[in-house]
Short mmCIF file of C-alpha atoms in Angstrom, two decimals:
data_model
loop_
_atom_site.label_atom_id
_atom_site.label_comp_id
_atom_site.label_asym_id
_atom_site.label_seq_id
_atom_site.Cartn_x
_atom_site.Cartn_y
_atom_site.Cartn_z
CA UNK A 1 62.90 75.78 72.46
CA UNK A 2 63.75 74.00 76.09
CA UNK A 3 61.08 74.88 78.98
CA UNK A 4 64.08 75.91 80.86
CA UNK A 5 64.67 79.09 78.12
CA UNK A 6 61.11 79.95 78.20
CA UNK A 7 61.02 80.11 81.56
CA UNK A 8 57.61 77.94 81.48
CA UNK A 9 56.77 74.97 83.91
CA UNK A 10 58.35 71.45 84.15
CA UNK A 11 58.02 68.62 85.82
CA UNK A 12 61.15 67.80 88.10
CA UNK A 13 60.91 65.23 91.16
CA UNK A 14 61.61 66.62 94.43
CA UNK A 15 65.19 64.92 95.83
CA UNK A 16 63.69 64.68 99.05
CA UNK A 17 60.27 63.39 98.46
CA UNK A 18 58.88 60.66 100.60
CA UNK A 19 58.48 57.32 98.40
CA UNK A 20 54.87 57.79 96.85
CA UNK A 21 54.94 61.45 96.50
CA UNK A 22 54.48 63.07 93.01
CA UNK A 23 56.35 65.39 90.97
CA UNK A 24 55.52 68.86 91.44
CA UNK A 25 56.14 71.61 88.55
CA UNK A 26 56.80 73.77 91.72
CA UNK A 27 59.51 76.35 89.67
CA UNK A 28 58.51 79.37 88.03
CA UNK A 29 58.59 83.05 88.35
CA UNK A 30 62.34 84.08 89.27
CA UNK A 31 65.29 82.49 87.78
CA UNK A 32 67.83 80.22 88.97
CA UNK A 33 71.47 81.00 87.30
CA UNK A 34 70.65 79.00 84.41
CA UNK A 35 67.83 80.16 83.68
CA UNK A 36 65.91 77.16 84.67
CA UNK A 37 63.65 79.15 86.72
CA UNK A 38 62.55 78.95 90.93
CA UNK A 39 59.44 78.69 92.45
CA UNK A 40 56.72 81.68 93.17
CA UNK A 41 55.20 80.03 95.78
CA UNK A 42 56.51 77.63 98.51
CA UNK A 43 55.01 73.93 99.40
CA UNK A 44 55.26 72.71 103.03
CA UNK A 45 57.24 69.80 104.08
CA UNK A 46 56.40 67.04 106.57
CA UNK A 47 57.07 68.07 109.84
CA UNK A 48 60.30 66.89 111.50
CA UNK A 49 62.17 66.82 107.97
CA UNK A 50 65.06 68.97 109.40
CA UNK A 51 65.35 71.05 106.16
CA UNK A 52 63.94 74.88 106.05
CA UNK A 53 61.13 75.95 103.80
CA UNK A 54 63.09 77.61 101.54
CA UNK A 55 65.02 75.63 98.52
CA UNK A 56 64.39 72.47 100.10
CA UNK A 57 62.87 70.43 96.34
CA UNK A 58 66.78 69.96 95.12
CA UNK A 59 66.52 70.23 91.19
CA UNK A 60 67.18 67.17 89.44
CA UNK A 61 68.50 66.75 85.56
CA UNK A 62 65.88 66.97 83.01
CA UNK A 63 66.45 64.17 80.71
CA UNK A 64 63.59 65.84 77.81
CA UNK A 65 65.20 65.65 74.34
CA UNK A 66 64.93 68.99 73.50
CA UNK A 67 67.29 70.86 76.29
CA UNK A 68 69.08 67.47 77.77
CA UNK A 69 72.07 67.05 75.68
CA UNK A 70 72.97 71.09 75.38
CA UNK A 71 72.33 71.31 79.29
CA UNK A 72 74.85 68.22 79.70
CA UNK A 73 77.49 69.56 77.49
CA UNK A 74 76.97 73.36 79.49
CA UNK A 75 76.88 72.07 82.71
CA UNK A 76 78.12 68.81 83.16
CA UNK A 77 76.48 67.70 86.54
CA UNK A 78 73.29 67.21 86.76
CA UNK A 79 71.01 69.44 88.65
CA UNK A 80 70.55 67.44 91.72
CA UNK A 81 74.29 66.80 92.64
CA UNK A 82 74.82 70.66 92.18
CA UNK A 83 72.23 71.78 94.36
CA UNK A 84 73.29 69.31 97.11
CA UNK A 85 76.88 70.34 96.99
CA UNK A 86 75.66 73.52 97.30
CA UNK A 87 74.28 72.72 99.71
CA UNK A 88 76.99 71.07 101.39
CA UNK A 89 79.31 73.96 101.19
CA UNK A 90 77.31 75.31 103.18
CA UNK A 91 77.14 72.36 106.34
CA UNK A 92 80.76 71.43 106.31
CA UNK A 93 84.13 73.01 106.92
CA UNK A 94 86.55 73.10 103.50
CA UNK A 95 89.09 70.44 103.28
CA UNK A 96 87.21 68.01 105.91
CA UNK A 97 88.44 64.56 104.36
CA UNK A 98 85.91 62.50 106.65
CA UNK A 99 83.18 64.48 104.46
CA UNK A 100 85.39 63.59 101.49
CA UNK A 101 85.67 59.91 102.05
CA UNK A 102 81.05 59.83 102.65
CA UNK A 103 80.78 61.98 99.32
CA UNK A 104 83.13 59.54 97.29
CA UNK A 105 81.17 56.36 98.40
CA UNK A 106 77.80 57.65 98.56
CA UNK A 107 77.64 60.81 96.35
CA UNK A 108 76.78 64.35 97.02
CA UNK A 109 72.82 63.42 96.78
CA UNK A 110 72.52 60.58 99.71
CA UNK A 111 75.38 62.54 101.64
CA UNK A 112 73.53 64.94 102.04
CA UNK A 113 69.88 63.16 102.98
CA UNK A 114 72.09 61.30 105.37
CA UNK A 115 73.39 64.05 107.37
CA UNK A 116 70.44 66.19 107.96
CA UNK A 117 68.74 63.20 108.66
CA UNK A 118 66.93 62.09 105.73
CA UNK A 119 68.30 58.49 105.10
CA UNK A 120 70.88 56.30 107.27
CA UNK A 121 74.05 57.67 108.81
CA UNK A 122 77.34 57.77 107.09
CA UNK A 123 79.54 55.16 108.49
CA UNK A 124 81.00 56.27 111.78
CA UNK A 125 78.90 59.52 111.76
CA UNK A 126 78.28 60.43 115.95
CA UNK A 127 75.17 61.32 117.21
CA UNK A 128 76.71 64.60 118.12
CA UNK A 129 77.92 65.29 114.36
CA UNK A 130 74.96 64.56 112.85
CA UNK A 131 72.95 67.00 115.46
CA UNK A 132 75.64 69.96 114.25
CA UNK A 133 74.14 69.13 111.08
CA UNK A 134 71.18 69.64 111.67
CA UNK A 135 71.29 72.60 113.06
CA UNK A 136 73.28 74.24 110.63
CA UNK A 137 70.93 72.99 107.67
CA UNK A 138 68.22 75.03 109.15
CA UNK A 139 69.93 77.85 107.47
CA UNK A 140 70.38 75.87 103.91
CA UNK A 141 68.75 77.27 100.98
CA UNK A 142 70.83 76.35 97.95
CA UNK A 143 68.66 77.64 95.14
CA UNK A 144 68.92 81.01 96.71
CA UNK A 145 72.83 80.41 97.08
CA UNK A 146 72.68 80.01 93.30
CA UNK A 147 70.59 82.85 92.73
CA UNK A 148 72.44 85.18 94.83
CA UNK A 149 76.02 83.96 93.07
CA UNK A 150 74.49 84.90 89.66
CA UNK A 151 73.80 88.32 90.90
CA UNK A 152 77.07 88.78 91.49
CA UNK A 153 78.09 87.52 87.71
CA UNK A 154 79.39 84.73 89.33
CA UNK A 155 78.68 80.43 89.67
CA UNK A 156 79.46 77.43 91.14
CA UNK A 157 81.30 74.56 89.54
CA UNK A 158 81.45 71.01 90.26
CA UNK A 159 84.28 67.86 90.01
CA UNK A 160 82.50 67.00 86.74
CA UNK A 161 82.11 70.08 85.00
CA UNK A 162 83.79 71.28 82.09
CA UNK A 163 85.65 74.29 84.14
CA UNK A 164 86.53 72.36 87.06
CA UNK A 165 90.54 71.98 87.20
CA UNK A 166 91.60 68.44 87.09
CA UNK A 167 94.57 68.85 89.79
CA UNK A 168 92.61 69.91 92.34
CA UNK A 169 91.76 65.66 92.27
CA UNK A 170 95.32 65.03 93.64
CA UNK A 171 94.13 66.51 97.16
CA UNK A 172 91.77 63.11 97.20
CA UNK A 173 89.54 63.11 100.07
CA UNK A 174 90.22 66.69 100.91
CA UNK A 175 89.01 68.25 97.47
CA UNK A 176 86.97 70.75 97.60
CA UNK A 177 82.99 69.55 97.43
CA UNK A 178 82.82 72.62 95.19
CA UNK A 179 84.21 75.83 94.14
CA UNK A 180 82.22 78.91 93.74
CA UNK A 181 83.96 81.60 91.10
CA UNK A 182 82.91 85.04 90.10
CA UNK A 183 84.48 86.17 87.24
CA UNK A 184 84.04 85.47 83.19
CA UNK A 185 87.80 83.16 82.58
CA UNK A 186 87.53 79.44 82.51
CA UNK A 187 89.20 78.09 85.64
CA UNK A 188 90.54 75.29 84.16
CA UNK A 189 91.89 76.80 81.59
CA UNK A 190 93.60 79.69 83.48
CA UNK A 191 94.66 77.05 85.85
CA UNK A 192 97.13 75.12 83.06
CA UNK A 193 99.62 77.62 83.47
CA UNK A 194 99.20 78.95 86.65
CA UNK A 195 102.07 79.75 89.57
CA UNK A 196 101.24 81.08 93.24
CA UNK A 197 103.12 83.74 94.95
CA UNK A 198 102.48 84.05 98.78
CA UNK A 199 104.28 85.54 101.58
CA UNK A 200 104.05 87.37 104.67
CA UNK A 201 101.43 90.02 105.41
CA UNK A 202 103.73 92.15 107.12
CA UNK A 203 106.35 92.29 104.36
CA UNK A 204 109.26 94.76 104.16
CA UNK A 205 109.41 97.09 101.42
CA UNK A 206 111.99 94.70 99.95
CA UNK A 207 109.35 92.11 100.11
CA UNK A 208 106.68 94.18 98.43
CA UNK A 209 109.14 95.23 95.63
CA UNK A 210 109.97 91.56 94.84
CA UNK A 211 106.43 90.40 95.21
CA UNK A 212 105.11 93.06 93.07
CA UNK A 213 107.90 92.57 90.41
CA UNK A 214 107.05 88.75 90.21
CA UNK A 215 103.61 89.26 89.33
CA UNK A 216 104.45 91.82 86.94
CA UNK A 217 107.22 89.51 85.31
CA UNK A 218 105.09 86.53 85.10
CA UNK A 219 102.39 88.21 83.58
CA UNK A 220 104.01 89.20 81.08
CA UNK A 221 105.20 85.84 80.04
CA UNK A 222 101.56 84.73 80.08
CA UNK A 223 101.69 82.89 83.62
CA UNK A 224 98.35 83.49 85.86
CA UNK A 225 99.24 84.56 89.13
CA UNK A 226 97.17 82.61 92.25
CA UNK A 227 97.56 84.29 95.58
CA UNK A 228 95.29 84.76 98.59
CA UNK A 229 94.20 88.75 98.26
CA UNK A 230 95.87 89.67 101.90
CA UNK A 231 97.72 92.39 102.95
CA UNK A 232 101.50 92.17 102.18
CA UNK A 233 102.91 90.09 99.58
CA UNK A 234 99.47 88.89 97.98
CA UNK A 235 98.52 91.75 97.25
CA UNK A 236 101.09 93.31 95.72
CA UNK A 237 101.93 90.46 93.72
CA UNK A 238 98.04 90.65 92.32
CA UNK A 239 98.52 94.34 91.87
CA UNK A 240 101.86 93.50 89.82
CA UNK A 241 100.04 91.44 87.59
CA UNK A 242 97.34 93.77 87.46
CA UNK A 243 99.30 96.49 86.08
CA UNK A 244 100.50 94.25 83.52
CA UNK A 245 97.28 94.06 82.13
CA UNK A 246 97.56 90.01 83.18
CA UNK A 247 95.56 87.25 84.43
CA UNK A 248 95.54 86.95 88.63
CA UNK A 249 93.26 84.61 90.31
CA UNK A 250 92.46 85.60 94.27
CA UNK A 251 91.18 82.08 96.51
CA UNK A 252 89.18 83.77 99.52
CA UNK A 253 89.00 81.91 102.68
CA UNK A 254 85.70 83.54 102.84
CA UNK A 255 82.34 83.95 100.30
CA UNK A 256 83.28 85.58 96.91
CA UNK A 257 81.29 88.31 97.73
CA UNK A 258 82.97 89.30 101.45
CA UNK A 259 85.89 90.84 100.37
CA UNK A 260 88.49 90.31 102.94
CA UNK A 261 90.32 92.32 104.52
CA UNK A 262 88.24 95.07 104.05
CA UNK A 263 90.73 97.09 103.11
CA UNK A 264 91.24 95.26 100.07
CA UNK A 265 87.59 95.05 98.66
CA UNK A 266 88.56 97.37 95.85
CA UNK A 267 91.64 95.09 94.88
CA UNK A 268 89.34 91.99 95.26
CA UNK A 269 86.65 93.71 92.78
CA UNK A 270 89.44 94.68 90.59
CA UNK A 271 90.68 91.08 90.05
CA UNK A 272 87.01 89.92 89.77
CA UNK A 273 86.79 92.35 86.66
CA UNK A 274 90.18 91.46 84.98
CA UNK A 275 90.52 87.78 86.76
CA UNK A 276 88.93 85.07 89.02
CA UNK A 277 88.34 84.98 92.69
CA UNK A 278 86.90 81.76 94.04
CA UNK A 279 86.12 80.19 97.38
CA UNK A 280 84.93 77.00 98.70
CA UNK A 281 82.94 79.18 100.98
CA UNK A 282 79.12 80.11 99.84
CA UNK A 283 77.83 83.28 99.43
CA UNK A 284 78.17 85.29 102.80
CA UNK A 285 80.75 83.23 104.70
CA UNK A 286 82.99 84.97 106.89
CA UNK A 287 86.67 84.20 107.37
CA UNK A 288 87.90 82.14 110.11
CA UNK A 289 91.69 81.28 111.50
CA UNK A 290 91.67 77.54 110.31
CA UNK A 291 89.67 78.49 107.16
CA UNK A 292 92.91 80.57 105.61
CA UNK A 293 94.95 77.37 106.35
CA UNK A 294 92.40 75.15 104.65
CA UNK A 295 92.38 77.48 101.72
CA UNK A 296 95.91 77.57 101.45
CA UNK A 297 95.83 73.59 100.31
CA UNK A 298 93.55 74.70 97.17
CA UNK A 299 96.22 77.36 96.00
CA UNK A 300 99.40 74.77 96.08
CA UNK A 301 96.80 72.26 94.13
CA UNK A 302 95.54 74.81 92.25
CA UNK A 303 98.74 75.87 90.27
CA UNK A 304 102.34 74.72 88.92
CA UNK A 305 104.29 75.80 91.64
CA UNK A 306 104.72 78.08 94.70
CA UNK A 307 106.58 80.79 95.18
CA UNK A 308 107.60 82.07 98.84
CA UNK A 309 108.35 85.63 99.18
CA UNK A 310 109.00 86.80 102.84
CA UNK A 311 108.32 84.24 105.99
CA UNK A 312 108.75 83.74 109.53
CA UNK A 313 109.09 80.28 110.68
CA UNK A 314 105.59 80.28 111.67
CA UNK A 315 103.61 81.10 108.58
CA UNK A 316 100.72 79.90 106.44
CA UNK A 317 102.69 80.49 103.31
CA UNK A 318 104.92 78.12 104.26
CA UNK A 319 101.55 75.10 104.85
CA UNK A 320 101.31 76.48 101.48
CA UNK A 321 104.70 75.86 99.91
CA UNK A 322 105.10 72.22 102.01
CA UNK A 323 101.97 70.90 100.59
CA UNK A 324 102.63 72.04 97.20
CA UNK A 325 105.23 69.77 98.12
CA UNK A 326 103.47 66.90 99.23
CA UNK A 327 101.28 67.16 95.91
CA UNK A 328 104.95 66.99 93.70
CA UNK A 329 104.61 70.71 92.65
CA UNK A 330 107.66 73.07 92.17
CA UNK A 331 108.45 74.86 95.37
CA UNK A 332 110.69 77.98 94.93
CA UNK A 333 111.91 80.13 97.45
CA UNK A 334 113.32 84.20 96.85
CA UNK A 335 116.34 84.70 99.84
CA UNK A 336 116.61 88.13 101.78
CA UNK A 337 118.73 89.62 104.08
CA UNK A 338 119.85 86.60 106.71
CA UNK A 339 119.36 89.00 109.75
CA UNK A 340 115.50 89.68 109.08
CA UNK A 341 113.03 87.31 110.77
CA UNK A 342 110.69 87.69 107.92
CA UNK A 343 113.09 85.49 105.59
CA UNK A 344 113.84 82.62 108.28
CA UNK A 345 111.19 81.01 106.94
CA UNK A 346 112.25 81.03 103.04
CA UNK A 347 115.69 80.38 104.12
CA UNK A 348 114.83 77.10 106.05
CA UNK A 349 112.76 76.52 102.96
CA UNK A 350 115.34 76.16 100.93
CA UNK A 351 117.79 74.30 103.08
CA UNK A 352 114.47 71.57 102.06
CA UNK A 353 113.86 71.05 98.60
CA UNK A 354 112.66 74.54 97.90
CA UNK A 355 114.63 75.77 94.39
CA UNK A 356 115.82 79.76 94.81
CA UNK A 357 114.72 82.04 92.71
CA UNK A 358 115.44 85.68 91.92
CA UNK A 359 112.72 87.16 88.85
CA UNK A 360 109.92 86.26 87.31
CA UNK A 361 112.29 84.29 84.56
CA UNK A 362 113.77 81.69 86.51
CA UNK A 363 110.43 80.70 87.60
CA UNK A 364 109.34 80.45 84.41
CA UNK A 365 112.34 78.32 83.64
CA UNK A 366 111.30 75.72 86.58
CA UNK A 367 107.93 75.30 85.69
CA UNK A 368 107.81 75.97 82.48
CA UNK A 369 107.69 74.14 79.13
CA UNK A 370 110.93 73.76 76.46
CA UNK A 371 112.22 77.06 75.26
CA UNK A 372 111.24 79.01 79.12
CA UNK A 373 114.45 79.56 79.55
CA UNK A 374 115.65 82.24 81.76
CA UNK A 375 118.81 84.59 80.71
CA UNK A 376 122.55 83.57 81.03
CA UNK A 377 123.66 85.16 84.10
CA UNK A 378 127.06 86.91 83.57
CA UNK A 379 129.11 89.44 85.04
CA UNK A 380 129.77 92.75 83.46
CA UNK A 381 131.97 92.18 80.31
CA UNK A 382 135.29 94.57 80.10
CA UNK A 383 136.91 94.49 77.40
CA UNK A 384 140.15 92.84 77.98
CA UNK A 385 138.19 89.51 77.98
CA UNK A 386 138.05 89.96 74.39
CA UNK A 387 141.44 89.60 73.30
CA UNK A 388 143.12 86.72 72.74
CA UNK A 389 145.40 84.30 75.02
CA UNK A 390 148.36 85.24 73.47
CA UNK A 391 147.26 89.32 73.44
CA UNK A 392 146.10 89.36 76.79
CA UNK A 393 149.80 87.99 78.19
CA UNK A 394 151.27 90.70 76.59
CA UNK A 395 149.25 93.24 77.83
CA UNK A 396 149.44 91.72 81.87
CA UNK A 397 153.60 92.36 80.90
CA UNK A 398 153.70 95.72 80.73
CA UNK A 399 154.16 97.27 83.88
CA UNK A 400 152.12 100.06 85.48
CA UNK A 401 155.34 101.91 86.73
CA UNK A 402 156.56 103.88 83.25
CA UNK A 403 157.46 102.75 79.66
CA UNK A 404 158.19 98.83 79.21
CA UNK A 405 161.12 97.73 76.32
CA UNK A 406 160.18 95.70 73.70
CA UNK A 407 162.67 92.85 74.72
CA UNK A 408 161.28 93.29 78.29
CA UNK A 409 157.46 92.57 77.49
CA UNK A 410 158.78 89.65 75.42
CA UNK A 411 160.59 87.95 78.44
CA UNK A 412 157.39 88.61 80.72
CA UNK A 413 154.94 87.35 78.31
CA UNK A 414 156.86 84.40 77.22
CA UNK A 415 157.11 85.31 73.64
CA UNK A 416 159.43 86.21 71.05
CA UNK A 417 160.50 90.18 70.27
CA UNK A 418 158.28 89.79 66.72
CA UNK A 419 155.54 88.23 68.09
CA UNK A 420 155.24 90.88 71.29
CA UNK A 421 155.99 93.62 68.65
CA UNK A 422 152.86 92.30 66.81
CA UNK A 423 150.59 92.05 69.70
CA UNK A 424 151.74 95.74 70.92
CA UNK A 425 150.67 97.24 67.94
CA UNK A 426 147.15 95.50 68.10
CA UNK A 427 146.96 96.36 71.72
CA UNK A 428 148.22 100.47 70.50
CA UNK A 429 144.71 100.03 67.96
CA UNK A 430 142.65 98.70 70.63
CA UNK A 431 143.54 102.04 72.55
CA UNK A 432 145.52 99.97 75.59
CA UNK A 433 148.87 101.52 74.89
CA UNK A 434 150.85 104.24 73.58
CA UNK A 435 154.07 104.01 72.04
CA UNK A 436 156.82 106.61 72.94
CA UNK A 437 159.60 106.22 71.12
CA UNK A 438 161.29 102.51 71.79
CA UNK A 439 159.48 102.26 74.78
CA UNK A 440 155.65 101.52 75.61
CA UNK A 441 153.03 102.57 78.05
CA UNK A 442 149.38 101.74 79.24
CA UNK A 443 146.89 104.16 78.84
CA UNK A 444 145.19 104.89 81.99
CA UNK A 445 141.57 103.07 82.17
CA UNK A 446 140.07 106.77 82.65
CA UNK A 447 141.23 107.77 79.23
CA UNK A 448 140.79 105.04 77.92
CA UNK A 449 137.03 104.89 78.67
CA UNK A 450 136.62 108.74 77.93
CA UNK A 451 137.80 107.84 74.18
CA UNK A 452 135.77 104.89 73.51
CA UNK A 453 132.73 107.12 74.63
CA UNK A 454 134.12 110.55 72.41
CA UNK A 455 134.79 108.13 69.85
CA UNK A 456 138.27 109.97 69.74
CA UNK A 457 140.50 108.39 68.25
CA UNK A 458 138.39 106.86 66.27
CA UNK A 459 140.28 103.19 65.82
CA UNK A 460 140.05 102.82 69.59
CA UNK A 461 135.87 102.88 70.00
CA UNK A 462 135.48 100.92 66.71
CA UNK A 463 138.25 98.21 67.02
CA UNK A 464 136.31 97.55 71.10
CA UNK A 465 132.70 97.99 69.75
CA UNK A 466 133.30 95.33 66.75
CA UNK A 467 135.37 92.83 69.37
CA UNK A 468 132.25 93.11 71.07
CA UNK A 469 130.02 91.73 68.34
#
């Protein structure tokens, strides 16, 4: 059995050790979310290393033979790069692509040492940046990040892990360092089929209804549903999927464990239960205005396509649906009335190259697979457009005003007296005329509807109902 499941102590350098120093075995007592176990007493650092006491020894990957190869395959980053973008969640903004472009050329490890002071500067990193740095990793404690995320049945997942979604890549430089998740699903798994649904927080009822009918609809056709957990059409497009006993996946724009708004902290608990919710946030972040645009870019990456439901030309949900755009997703748009202000938005949407959509179907029929096809739309069938060419001139002959002669329906249909004589008689089965002597008649639609339902006469409901298979 691996030190790391007994709990016992192991030797793991310190990432920010001075060259010279020796490994301590400084972790033991409580756990980290792995299990690999935290210190129960703290060791001093030099003074003037700009890091706090707490968490400051950065795990790094165990190579023994024993736990190396199972700990690879669970986690799939080693120790050290997780802690430091951890860390790092916690000293930059989401979505800065300057941070982006340091952590693809010098890695999350040396990115970090760099800006909080610990090695040389990232290339055109100001004097002034690199003191905001400082002063915010003051505050850093990773480890307890990690241990406070596992309280909350929750963890954090790299670009390298076995969870982490592929297309989130396509937002390059402005990926997210990290992603921390509470909830049981795999994200990349959930995130395969996956559609967003966003829209104004001040919806109308209308808006609400369609929203909530979406996520219902798409849900049941096995589609998660990724939306931000605000008021309006979020959440009743996560409660529509809710009800449908589906998969929804909330992105905060704040720590997974601040539920915001408030007033949806029971919602946001609900789809941590039956869902996901993830943020690029840590633990205890707090929402800011350019923080639910930034988040916005991880939903359009996040899923197939975008759905807008509701908008005003201003709007975040359309950031959302342009850079789904941008990253070649589906963008679908659902119209409303033309004199509400809350669907100017959608409607200049999809002037673009927005797609409208209606239900939950034709969705499914733009971003999904073969065979996601959405109904036939028709109008209501009647049943004169069963009958034939030839029986359906006939019938347009008679008149309205009294009984028609037989040689007069021929002339107005264009046929011969036999062949009219014919097509009267299947038109009398049908229940469409009456016959009175030599002359013949339409049957008023009333009556004729009241005897297909009484089924009296009895030719008239079963000649329609089997023209209708």
């Amino acid at each position: 059995m691996s030190a790391s499941s007994t709990g016992g102590r192991g030797a793991v350098p310190a990432l920010f050790s001075e060259p010279g120093q020796g490994q301590g075995g400084w972790y033991e007592g409580r756990a980290l979310p792995d299990g690999r176990g935290v210190p129960d007493e703290r060791k001093g650092l030099p003074e003037g290393r700009g890091v706090p006491e707490q968490g400051q020894e950065l795990l790094e990957e165990r190579a023994t033979p024993d736990d190396g190869p199972e700990l690879a395959e669970r986690r799939g980053v080693p120790d050290a790069e997780r802690l430091a973008r951890a860390a790092l969640t916690r000293l930059v903004e989401p979505g800065d692509e300057t941070v982006g472009r340091w952590l693809r050329r010098m890695g999350p490890v040396a990115l970090w040492r760099a800006l909080t002071g610990k090695g040389k500067p990232p290339p055109g990193a100001t004097g002034e940046r690199l003191a905001g740095c400082a002063l915010r990793a003051a505050g850093v404690d990773p480890v307890a990040d990690l241990a406070l995320i596992a309280r909350c049945g929750g963890r954090f997942i790299c670009p390298g892990d076995l969870d982490w979604p592929g297309q989130l890549d396509d937002l390059g430089d402005a990926r997210p360092v990290g992603l921390w998740v509470r909830g049981r699903a795999d994200l990349r798994m959930w995130a395969l089929r996956s559609v967003a649904v966003v829209g104004a927080r001040a919806c109308s009822d209308y808006g609400a209804h369609v929203a909530a009918c979406l996520g219902t609809g798409l849900a049941e056709r096995g589609w998660v549903l990724v939306s931000g957990a605000a008021h309006g059409v979020d959440g009743a497009a996560h409660r529509g999927a809710l009800a449908a006993g589906g998969a929804t996946i909330a992105v905060l724009a704040s720590g997974v464990d601040v539920p915001y708004p408030r007033a949806h902290a029971e919602l946001i608990e609900r789809i941590a239960e039956q869902g996901l919710v993830l943020a690029e946030l840590p633990p205890g972040a707090h929402p800011t205005r350019p923080r639910f645009v930034l988040r916005n870019r991880v939903i359009a990456a996040l899923t197939r396509g975008t759905v807008v439901v509701e908008a005003q030309y201003r709007s975040g949900s359309l950031v959302t649906a342009r850079r789904a755009q941008q990253l070649g997703r589906s963008t679908m748009g659902v119209p409303g009335p033309v004199t509400s202000a809350l669907s100017a938005g959608v409607h200049e949407l999809l002037r673009g190259e927005a797609v409208l959509v209606t239900d939950a179907a034709e969705v499914a029929e733009l971003i999904g697979g073969i065979g996601d096809l959405a109904p036939e739309r028709r109008g209501p069938l009647v049943e004169r457009d069963l009958l034939d060419p030839v029986t359906a001139r006939v019938l347009e002959a008679l008149s309205a005003r009294g009984g028609n002669h037989l040689r007069d329906v021929a002339r107005e249909s264009g046929t011969g007296c036999d062949e009219a004589l014919g097509r009267l008689h299947e038109l009398l089965a049908l229940g469409f005329v009456e016959r009175h002597g030599d002359r013949w008649e339409l049957v008023p639609p009333a009556r004729r509807s009241d005897g297909a339902r009484r089924g009296d006469p009895p030719n008239r409901g079963n000649r329609v109902k089997g023209l209708r298979r």
